[in-house]
């Protein structure tokens, strides 16, 4: 019965010409507004856990299982989790992929689980103009109260992994970057001439029309460089911008590229970033205590994601993720809907919900993500395709809100390294001010860095939601931050 329904659904979808399917899938920036697609499945076998390939018989059963859907599959690689990635000969909609996964499970008792390998995308939207002030760090209304927090912690000794598009060696960031790694397996996505390698430099993720199955042409985003700058731009150097945790180090872990990135690569990147081992990749000499995932896609939280999150948490890492930019309930946004993550919504400069921000019960708290007319200023690159000169630009998105929280988690762990991921999350959620403007279902409140740094050394988390910080920006630290901002165009 289930198979009959699946086949009928499939026929309806397959009857669309490829060009029509591509148009119907929506642009890259609005993938969540229409049905996502992928050309990968992740399958874990009881008998092949840890093996480099499943048995010939298992591969034959997989080919047979997807045949009714009119596609062909081939084994691609093993994952850090002991599962296997299969490549389809073309992308298919998520609902069809889920049906295929179920058919695979039903037809092979050796299958522990099978699920779509969802494609994640950076959760940002570029703003049109540049802004010279980092209101997000110090402004009384919706700023993070960082100048006061910096008197107590700057994040020294803590490593924050930025699982993203890689980084540029920006002069205002480079001194705070560790070696990192490139986990992108697909050469088109990677755009650096190969697959996985030890170089997490961002070669650019520009696209041409149709490259991403559906999207229009887009300039390189340098998304990872922007996110990393928010966390740990070099601060106090009289140049450019300040970072939230400028005493911390950023571990750049590349898992996104052209058209986004596969969950299977992101999951391996998470395992490695936290200090776990991944076959074929040298050990991580600088395990991260905080993982920043300013990315997401539509779908449920699969075993692949949840296992990677669990593995990172078991090694003591706090996993901070974007709620998503579709102005919808984040329950349908992954990894925002996974268990054990700190899910972050975005507020605008007035402290109200940013127009694009997702919301809902899975959101833990909010931080500045900016909105039209008042974005988040950070390090960037001027190249429209390949890398150009260092630059600065304002972006907006839950991608921008997330590194504010990751940075504050680093400030907390620097002050008290013995905090567990659950303790960090509970104290983050308790270290908030009430929203100064409407932000419904945005979690416990607006994160206050000073309260969080204090909470890092208290005996237990206490909700102090009624305490509104009114710290004047007239401290030495604030003046310094404002001073470097004024040098911005
Ligand atoms: Ca590469
Ligand atoms: Ca700087």
Short mmCIF file of C-alpha atoms and ligand atoms in Angstrom, two decimals:
data_model
loop_
_atom_site.label_atom_id
_atom_site.label_comp_id
_atom_site.label_asym_id
_atom_site.label_seq_id
_atom_site.Cartn_x
_atom_site.Cartn_y
_atom_site.Cartn_z
CA UNK A 1 0.00 0.00 0.00
CA UNK A 2 2.70 2.42 1.05
CA UNK A 3 4.73 1.56 -2.02
CA UNK A 4 1.75 2.15 -4.27
CA UNK A 5 1.24 5.60 -2.80
CA UNK A 6 4.91 6.36 -3.13
CA UNK A 7 4.96 5.32 -6.74
CA UNK A 8 1.92 7.45 -7.54
CA UNK A 9 3.47 10.50 -5.91
CA UNK A 10 6.66 9.89 -7.74
CA UNK A 11 5.00 9.69 -11.10
CA UNK A 12 3.34 13.03 -10.54
CA UNK A 13 6.68 14.59 -9.77
CA UNK A 14 8.54 12.80 -12.51
CA UNK A 15 6.05 13.91 -15.09
CA UNK A 16 7.39 17.43 -14.75
CA UNK A 17 10.13 18.22 -17.23
CA UNK A 18 13.46 18.89 -15.56
CA UNK A 19 13.35 22.57 -16.45
CA UNK A 20 9.94 22.98 -14.81
CA UNK A 21 11.14 21.20 -11.70
CA UNK A 22 14.12 23.49 -11.49
CA UNK A 23 12.00 26.60 -11.73
CA UNK A 24 9.51 25.30 -9.19
CA UNK A 25 12.24 24.60 -6.65
CA UNK A 26 12.82 28.29 -5.86
CA UNK A 27 16.03 30.26 -5.69
CA UNK A 28 18.96 29.34 -3.49
CA UNK A 29 18.18 32.18 -1.11
CA UNK A 30 14.59 31.04 -0.62
CA UNK A 31 14.99 27.28 -0.75
CA UNK A 32 12.91 26.84 2.39
CA UNK A 33 9.93 28.52 0.73
CA UNK A 34 9.60 25.61 -1.68
CA UNK A 35 10.45 21.96 -1.57
CA UNK A 36 14.16 21.24 -1.20
CA UNK A 37 15.92 18.60 -3.23
CA UNK A 38 19.06 16.50 -2.95
CA UNK A 39 20.90 13.80 -4.87
CA UNK A 40 22.27 11.89 -1.90
CA UNK A 41 21.03 9.28 0.58
CA UNK A 42 22.73 8.24 3.82
CA UNK A 43 22.39 4.56 4.78
CA UNK A 44 23.85 2.73 7.76
CA UNK A 45 24.06 -1.07 7.66
CA UNK A 46 24.23 -3.32 10.69
CA UNK A 47 26.78 -5.49 8.90
CA UNK A 48 28.87 -2.71 7.36
CA UNK A 49 29.26 -0.24 10.23
CA UNK A 50 32.80 1.07 9.99
CA UNK A 51 33.51 -0.68 6.66
CA UNK A 52 34.73 1.41 3.75
CA UNK A 53 31.99 0.02 1.51
CA UNK A 54 28.77 -1.95 2.02
CA UNK A 55 28.71 -5.50 0.61
CA UNK A 56 28.10 -6.02 -3.09
CA UNK A 57 24.76 -7.60 -2.19
CA UNK A 58 23.74 -4.59 -0.08
CA UNK A 59 24.63 -2.23 -2.92
CA UNK A 60 22.56 -4.33 -5.31
CA UNK A 61 19.59 -4.17 -2.92
CA UNK A 62 19.96 -0.37 -2.74
CA UNK A 63 19.96 -0.11 -6.54
CA UNK A 64 16.88 -2.30 -6.73
CA UNK A 65 15.07 -0.30 -4.04
CA UNK A 66 15.34 3.01 -5.89
CA UNK A 67 14.72 1.59 -9.35
CA UNK A 68 10.90 2.09 -9.12
CA UNK A 69 11.59 5.80 -8.64
CA UNK A 70 13.38 6.03 -11.96
CA UNK A 71 16.78 6.83 -10.51
CA UNK A 72 20.10 5.05 -10.20
CA UNK A 73 22.37 5.09 -7.17
CA UNK A 74 26.00 4.35 -6.56
CA UNK A 75 28.01 4.16 -3.37
CA UNK A 76 30.05 7.30 -2.81
CA UNK A 77 31.86 7.06 0.52
CA UNK A 78 31.68 6.09 4.18
CA UNK A 79 30.97 8.68 6.89
CA UNK A 80 32.63 9.22 10.26
CA UNK A 81 29.53 7.70 11.83
CA UNK A 82 30.00 4.37 10.03
CA UNK A 83 27.21 5.05 7.55
CA UNK A 84 27.43 5.23 3.76
CA UNK A 85 26.58 8.00 1.32
CA UNK A 86 24.89 6.98 -1.92
CA UNK A 87 24.80 9.30 -4.93
CA UNK A 88 21.72 9.51 -7.13
CA UNK A 89 22.07 10.24 -10.83
CA UNK A 90 19.95 13.38 -10.43
CA UNK A 91 18.38 15.49 -7.66
CA UNK A 92 14.87 14.61 -6.50
CA UNK A 93 12.46 16.41 -4.14
CA UNK A 94 12.74 15.75 -0.42
CA UNK A 95 9.41 13.90 -0.14
CA UNK A 96 10.55 11.48 -2.84
CA UNK A 97 13.91 11.01 -1.13
CA UNK A 98 12.12 10.19 2.10
CA UNK A 99 9.98 7.63 0.28
CA UNK A 100 13.10 6.07 -1.25
CA UNK A 101 14.71 5.90 2.18
CA UNK A 102 11.66 4.12 3.54
CA UNK A 103 11.63 1.68 0.63
CA UNK A 104 15.31 0.97 1.31
CA UNK A 105 14.60 0.27 4.97
CA UNK A 106 11.58 -1.89 4.19
CA UNK A 107 13.43 -3.96 1.62
CA UNK A 108 16.64 -4.65 3.51
CA UNK A 109 16.69 -5.92 7.09
CA UNK A 110 20.39 -5.05 7.27
CA UNK A 111 19.58 -1.33 7.02
CA UNK A 112 19.82 0.35 10.44
CA UNK A 113 18.60 3.66 9.03
CA UNK A 114 18.32 5.40 5.68
CA UNK A 115 17.62 9.11 5.24
CA UNK A 116 17.97 11.98 2.77
CA UNK A 117 21.35 13.73 2.75
CA UNK A 118 19.87 17.23 3.07
CA UNK A 119 21.62 20.20 1.55
CA UNK A 120 22.24 23.01 4.04
CA UNK A 121 22.59 26.65 3.02
CA UNK A 122 24.10 29.68 4.75
CA UNK A 123 21.38 31.57 6.62
CA UNK A 124 22.24 35.10 5.63
CA UNK A 125 20.92 37.88 3.46
CA UNK A 126 23.27 40.64 2.33
CA UNK A 127 22.12 44.16 3.10
CA UNK A 128 22.41 46.88 0.51
CA UNK A 129 24.44 49.41 2.45
CA UNK A 130 27.39 49.36 4.81
CA UNK A 131 27.18 50.51 8.36
CA UNK A 132 30.00 51.95 10.35
CA UNK A 133 28.76 51.11 13.81
CA UNK A 134 28.54 47.73 15.50
CA UNK A 135 25.33 48.55 17.34
CA UNK A 136 24.98 44.82 17.97
CA UNK A 137 27.88 44.84 20.42
CA UNK A 138 27.17 47.82 22.65
CA UNK A 139 23.98 49.75 21.90
CA UNK A 140 21.69 49.96 24.94
CA UNK A 141 18.44 48.95 23.21
CA UNK A 142 19.36 45.73 21.42
CA UNK A 143 23.13 45.46 21.83
CA UNK A 144 24.85 42.63 23.65
CA UNK A 145 26.38 44.62 26.52
CA UNK A 146 29.82 43.34 25.54
CA UNK A 147 32.07 46.17 26.74
CA UNK A 148 31.13 45.32 30.34
CA UNK A 149 31.61 41.60 29.70
CA UNK A 150 35.05 42.15 28.14
CA UNK A 151 36.34 43.43 31.46
CA UNK A 152 35.82 39.87 32.78
CA UNK A 153 36.48 37.65 29.74
CA UNK A 154 37.55 37.92 26.12
CA UNK A 155 37.38 34.18 25.39
CA UNK A 156 41.09 33.44 25.89
CA UNK A 157 41.97 29.76 25.65
CA UNK A 158 38.73 28.73 23.94
CA UNK A 159 38.45 27.37 20.38
CA UNK A 160 35.28 28.09 18.40
CA UNK A 161 34.75 26.03 15.24
CA UNK A 162 33.05 27.90 12.40
CA UNK A 163 31.51 25.20 10.20
CA UNK A 164 30.86 27.24 7.10
CA UNK A 165 32.21 28.22 3.66
CA UNK A 166 35.81 28.44 4.91
CA UNK A 167 37.61 31.72 5.57
CA UNK A 168 39.79 34.34 3.91
CA UNK A 169 43.01 35.34 5.69
CA UNK A 170 41.58 38.82 6.35
CA UNK A 171 44.11 41.14 8.00
CA UNK A 172 41.58 41.92 10.76
CA UNK A 173 40.96 38.21 11.45
CA UNK A 174 44.01 36.17 10.46
CA UNK A 175 45.80 36.36 13.82
CA UNK A 176 42.86 34.60 15.48
CA UNK A 177 42.55 31.75 12.94
CA UNK A 178 43.73 28.18 13.55
CA UNK A 179 44.64 25.73 10.76
CA UNK A 180 41.24 24.07 10.23
CA UNK A 181 40.22 21.66 7.45
CA UNK A 182 38.12 21.42 4.28
CA UNK A 183 35.43 18.71 4.56
CA UNK A 184 33.68 19.35 1.24
CA UNK A 185 33.79 16.13 -0.78
CA UNK A 186 31.94 17.21 -3.92
CA UNK A 187 34.30 18.99 -6.33
CA UNK A 188 31.62 21.26 -7.80
CA UNK A 189 30.61 22.38 -4.31
CA UNK A 190 34.23 22.71 -3.22
CA UNK A 191 35.26 24.88 -6.18
CA UNK A 192 38.91 24.43 -5.22
CA UNK A 193 39.76 21.74 -7.74
CA UNK A 194 39.32 18.79 -5.40
CA UNK A 195 37.59 17.24 -2.41
CA UNK A 196 38.69 17.07 1.19
CA UNK A 197 42.02 18.65 2.04
CA UNK A 198 43.83 20.53 4.78
CA UNK A 199 43.10 23.97 3.32
CA UNK A 200 39.87 25.60 4.63
CA UNK A 201 40.46 28.78 2.60
CA UNK A 202 37.28 29.97 0.91
CA UNK A 203 37.86 30.04 -2.88
CA UNK A 204 34.47 31.73 -3.43
CA UNK A 205 30.98 30.23 -3.73
CA UNK A 206 29.66 32.27 -6.65
CA UNK A 207 27.10 30.58 -8.83
CA UNK A 208 25.91 30.83 -12.39
CA UNK A 209 22.23 30.53 -13.29
CA UNK A 210 21.03 26.94 -12.90
CA UNK A 211 24.18 25.66 -11.19
CA UNK A 212 22.31 24.88 -7.98
CA UNK A 213 19.52 22.92 -9.75
CA UNK A 214 17.32 26.00 -9.44
CA UNK A 215 19.05 29.14 -8.34
CA UNK A 216 19.96 32.28 -10.20
CA UNK A 217 23.50 33.61 -10.53
CA UNK A 218 25.00 35.00 -7.29
CA UNK A 219 28.26 36.59 -6.22
CA UNK A 220 30.53 34.91 -3.69
CA UNK A 221 29.19 35.38 -0.15
CA UNK A 222 32.41 34.97 1.92
CA UNK A 223 29.88 33.88 4.55
CA UNK A 224 32.38 32.06 6.75
CA UNK A 225 34.67 35.08 6.87
CA UNK A 226 31.78 37.27 8.03
CA UNK A 227 30.69 34.79 10.71
CA UNK A 228 34.27 34.24 11.93
CA UNK A 229 34.82 38.01 12.16
CA UNK A 230 31.78 38.42 14.40
CA UNK A 231 33.25 35.82 16.75
CA UNK A 232 36.89 36.82 16.79
CA UNK A 233 37.93 39.73 14.59
CA UNK A 234 41.20 41.16 15.84
CA UNK A 235 40.21 43.81 18.34
CA UNK A 236 42.04 46.79 19.76
CA UNK A 237 44.26 47.01 16.66
CA UNK A 238 42.81 50.34 15.52
CA UNK A 239 41.56 48.69 12.33
CA UNK A 240 38.13 47.58 11.16
CA UNK A 241 35.78 45.80 13.50
CA UNK A 242 35.72 44.17 16.94
CA UNK A 243 34.79 40.54 17.62
CA UNK A 244 32.50 39.21 20.36
CA UNK A 245 35.20 36.90 21.77
CA UNK A 246 38.41 38.40 20.38
CA UNK A 247 40.56 36.48 22.85
CA UNK A 248 39.29 33.16 21.44
CA UNK A 249 40.57 31.34 18.35
CA UNK A 250 38.46 30.34 15.37
CA UNK A 251 38.87 26.85 13.89
CA UNK A 252 37.68 27.23 10.27
CA UNK A 253 36.01 24.00 9.18
CA UNK A 254 34.82 24.17 5.62
CA UNK A 255 31.62 22.22 4.83
CA UNK A 256 29.71 24.63 2.57
CA UNK A 257 30.60 25.84 -0.90
CA UNK A 258 28.82 26.54 -4.14
CA UNK A 259 25.08 25.76 -3.69
CA UNK A 260 25.50 25.04 0.03
CA UNK A 261 26.70 21.79 1.51
CA UNK A 262 25.67 18.24 2.26
CA UNK A 263 24.60 17.15 5.73
CA UNK A 264 26.99 14.21 5.44
CA UNK A 265 29.97 16.58 5.13
CA UNK A 266 28.66 18.89 7.87
CA UNK A 267 28.22 15.94 10.24
CA UNK A 268 31.79 14.73 9.66
CA UNK A 269 33.01 18.30 10.15
CA UNK A 270 31.20 18.50 13.49
CA UNK A 271 32.69 15.23 14.73
CA UNK A 272 36.20 16.34 13.79
CA UNK A 273 35.82 19.90 15.07
CA UNK A 274 34.99 18.63 18.55
CA UNK A 275 38.00 16.30 18.57
CA UNK A 276 36.52 13.08 17.17
CA UNK A 277 38.22 11.05 14.46
CA UNK A 278 37.24 10.95 10.79
CA UNK A 279 38.80 8.37 8.47
CA UNK A 280 41.37 9.88 6.13
CA UNK A 281 41.60 13.16 8.07
CA UNK A 282 44.47 13.98 10.44
CA UNK A 283 43.54 14.40 14.11
CA UNK A 284 42.34 17.84 15.14
CA UNK A 285 45.09 19.40 17.26
CA UNK A 286 42.74 22.13 18.52
CA UNK A 287 39.38 20.60 19.53
CA UNK A 288 36.63 23.20 19.78
CA UNK A 289 34.46 23.80 22.85
CA UNK A 290 31.92 25.70 20.73
CA UNK A 291 30.59 24.76 17.27
CA UNK A 292 28.95 27.55 15.24
CA UNK A 293 26.55 26.40 12.53
CA UNK A 294 25.15 29.46 10.75
CA UNK A 295 23.39 27.23 8.25
CA UNK A 296 20.21 25.31 7.76
CA UNK A 297 17.67 23.77 5.49
CA UNK A 298 14.13 22.44 5.50
CA UNK A 299 13.48 19.01 6.93
CA UNK A 300 13.48 16.92 10.05
CA UNK A 301 16.55 16.25 12.17
CA UNK A 302 17.92 12.96 10.87
CA UNK A 303 20.07 10.38 12.60
CA UNK A 304 23.16 11.71 10.84
CA UNK A 305 22.77 15.18 12.32
CA UNK A 306 21.67 14.01 15.75
CA UNK A 307 24.55 11.55 16.05
CA UNK A 308 27.06 14.25 15.09
CA UNK A 309 25.54 16.65 17.64
CA UNK A 310 25.61 13.94 20.30
CA UNK A 311 29.23 13.13 19.49
CA UNK A 312 30.27 16.78 19.73
CA UNK A 313 28.40 17.26 23.01
CA UNK A 314 29.92 14.11 24.45
CA UNK A 315 33.30 15.75 23.89
CA UNK A 316 32.17 18.86 25.74
CA UNK A 317 31.29 21.07 22.79
CA UNK A 318 28.35 23.49 22.79
CA UNK A 319 26.53 23.39 19.43
CA UNK A 320 25.00 26.74 18.44
CA UNK A 321 22.76 26.84 15.34
CA UNK A 322 20.71 29.34 13.34
CA UNK A 323 16.91 29.24 13.61
CA UNK A 324 16.59 29.96 9.88
CA UNK A 325 15.49 32.88 7.74
CA UNK A 326 12.06 31.91 6.43
CA UNK A 327 9.92 33.85 8.97
CA UNK A 328 8.29 30.56 9.87
CA UNK A 329 8.26 28.11 12.75
CA UNK A 330 11.76 26.68 13.15
CA UNK A 331 10.35 23.25 13.90
CA UNK A 332 10.72 22.54 10.17
CA UNK A 333 14.27 23.88 9.98
CA UNK A 334 17.26 21.58 10.48
CA UNK A 335 19.58 21.55 12.47
CA UNK A 336 17.53 24.14 14.44
CA UNK A 337 15.07 21.37 15.33
CA UNK A 338 17.67 18.88 16.55
CA UNK A 339 18.04 17.90 20.22
CA UNK A 340 20.88 19.35 22.26
CA UNK A 341 21.57 22.43 20.16
CA UNK A 342 21.29 26.10 21.15
CA UNK A 343 18.91 27.52 18.54
CA UNK A 344 19.19 31.25 17.89
CA UNK A 345 16.59 33.69 16.52
CA UNK A 346 17.53 37.16 15.26
CA UNK A 347 16.45 40.61 16.43
CA UNK A 348 16.70 43.93 14.63
CA UNK A 349 18.30 47.11 15.95
CA UNK A 350 15.13 47.91 17.95
CA UNK A 351 15.30 44.52 19.66
CA UNK A 352 12.19 43.19 17.92
CA UNK A 353 12.03 40.07 15.77
CA UNK A 354 13.98 40.51 12.57
CA UNK A 355 11.56 40.33 9.64
CA UNK A 356 13.09 37.13 8.30
CA UNK A 357 13.82 35.28 11.55
CA UNK A 358 12.26 31.90 12.26
CA UNK A 359 10.63 31.47 15.68
CA UNK A 360 8.88 28.77 17.71
CA UNK A 361 9.27 26.38 20.59
CA UNK A 362 12.64 25.05 19.38
CA UNK A 363 14.19 28.54 19.62
CA UNK A 364 16.25 28.95 22.80
CA UNK A 365 17.08 32.66 22.75
CA UNK A 366 17.71 35.63 20.45
CA UNK A 367 20.67 37.82 19.51
CA UNK A 368 21.26 40.66 17.05
CA UNK A 369 21.03 39.53 13.43
CA UNK A 370 20.17 42.87 11.90
CA UNK A 371 17.55 43.81 9.37
CA UNK A 372 17.16 46.06 6.36
CA UNK A 373 18.89 49.36 7.05
CA UNK A 374 20.85 48.09 10.06
CA UNK A 375 22.83 44.94 9.37
CA UNK A 376 25.70 43.33 11.26
CA UNK A 377 29.09 44.68 10.20
CA UNK A 378 31.96 42.19 9.92
CA UNK A 379 34.98 41.12 7.93
CA UNK A 380 34.45 40.19 4.29
CA UNK A 381 36.18 39.98 0.90
CA UNK A 382 35.60 42.31 -2.04
CA UNK A 383 35.82 39.63 -4.73
CA UNK A 384 32.58 38.98 -6.60
CA UNK A 385 33.81 35.54 -7.72
CA UNK A 386 37.39 34.62 -6.78
CA UNK A 387 39.03 36.30 -3.77
CA UNK A 388 39.80 40.01 -3.94
CA UNK A 389 40.87 42.55 -1.35
CA UNK A 390 39.90 42.49 2.32
CA UNK A 391 36.69 44.41 2.99
CA UNK A 392 33.94 44.91 5.56
CA UNK A 393 30.22 44.63 4.98
CA UNK A 394 26.90 44.48 6.78
CA UNK A 395 24.92 41.25 6.45
CA UNK A 396 21.69 40.29 8.13
CA UNK A 397 20.37 36.87 9.09
CA UNK A 398 20.09 34.28 11.80
CA UNK A 399 23.57 33.40 10.47
CA UNK A 400 24.72 36.68 12.00
CA UNK A 401 22.83 36.20 15.29
CA UNK A 402 24.31 32.72 15.85
CA UNK A 403 28.00 33.77 16.15
CA UNK A 404 27.02 36.37 18.75
CA UNK A 405 25.80 33.50 20.93
CA UNK A 406 28.74 31.25 20.04
CA UNK A 407 31.10 34.08 20.96
CA UNK A 408 29.39 34.60 24.33
CA UNK A 409 29.58 30.85 24.99
CA UNK A 410 33.35 31.20 24.46
CA UNK A 411 33.50 34.08 26.94
CA UNK A 412 31.71 31.83 29.48
CA UNK A 413 33.94 28.80 28.88
CA UNK A 414 37.06 30.93 29.13
CA UNK A 415 35.95 32.07 32.56
CA UNK A 416 34.79 28.60 33.63
CA UNK A 417 36.11 25.74 31.45
CA UNK A 418 34.41 23.10 33.59
CA UNK A 419 30.91 24.02 32.36
CA UNK A 420 29.16 21.22 30.46
CA UNK A 421 27.28 21.92 27.21
CA UNK A 422 23.98 21.67 29.12
CA UNK A 423 25.22 24.10 31.77
CA UNK A 424 26.33 26.59 29.14
CA UNK A 425 22.96 26.36 27.41
CA UNK A 426 20.96 26.78 30.64
CA UNK A 427 23.04 29.80 31.67
CA UNK A 428 22.84 31.38 28.22
CA UNK A 429 19.06 31.06 28.29
CA UNK A 430 18.93 32.60 31.76
CA UNK A 431 21.23 35.51 30.82
CA UNK A 432 18.74 37.51 28.83
CA UNK A 433 16.96 40.84 28.89
CA UNK A 434 13.28 41.11 28.01
CA UNK A 435 12.71 41.99 24.37
CA UNK A 436 12.47 45.78 24.00
CA UNK A 437 10.16 45.26 21.02
CA UNK A 438 7.90 42.42 19.88
CA UNK A 439 9.62 39.08 19.34
CA UNK A 440 7.05 36.33 19.79
CA UNK A 441 8.35 32.77 20.29
CA UNK A 442 11.97 33.97 20.18
CA UNK A 443 13.04 31.97 23.21
CA UNK A 444 13.78 33.27 26.71
CA UNK A 445 14.90 36.77 25.66
CA UNK A 446 17.72 38.86 24.21
CA UNK A 447 21.16 37.58 25.19
CA UNK A 448 23.19 39.86 27.47
CA UNK A 449 26.90 39.04 27.39
CA UNK A 450 27.66 40.58 30.76
CA UNK A 451 24.96 38.55 32.49
CA UNK A 452 26.21 35.39 30.75
CA UNK A 453 29.81 35.92 31.81
CA UNK A 454 28.63 36.44 35.40
CA UNK A 455 26.41 33.34 35.15
CA UNK A 456 29.41 31.26 34.09
CA UNK A 457 30.74 31.37 37.65
CA UNK A 458 27.53 31.16 39.66
CA UNK A 459 26.52 27.91 41.36
CA UNK A 460 23.55 27.39 39.07
CA UNK A 461 21.62 29.12 36.36
CA UNK A 462 19.14 31.70 37.60
CA UNK A 463 16.62 33.42 35.40
CA UNK A 464 17.11 37.18 35.73
CA UNK A 465 14.83 38.17 32.91
CA UNK A 466 13.64 41.38 34.58
CA UNK A 467 17.10 42.94 34.79
CA UNK A 468 17.53 45.38 31.97
CA UNK A 469 21.07 46.50 31.43
CA UNK A 470 21.46 50.22 31.08
CA UNK A 471 25.25 50.31 30.98
CA UNK A 472 26.51 53.45 29.43
CA UNK A 473 28.65 53.06 26.33
CA UNK A 474 31.08 55.55 27.87
CA UNK A 475 33.54 52.94 29.15
CA UNK A 476 37.06 52.55 27.83
CA UNK A 477 36.19 49.36 25.96
CA UNK A 478 33.17 50.90 24.32
CA UNK A 479 35.04 53.97 23.28
CA UNK A 480 37.66 51.73 21.75
CA UNK A 481 35.06 49.72 19.83
CA UNK A 482 33.30 52.86 18.65
CA UNK A 483 36.65 54.31 17.70
CA UNK A 484 37.51 51.45 15.39
CA UNK A 485 34.04 51.60 13.96
CA UNK A 486 34.39 55.21 13.06
CA UNK A 487 37.27 54.25 10.85
CA UNK A 488 34.86 52.21 8.80
CA UNK A 489 33.26 53.58 5.72
CA1 LIG B 1 38.96 21.02 -1.27
CA1 LIG B 2 39.81 45.09 14.44
#
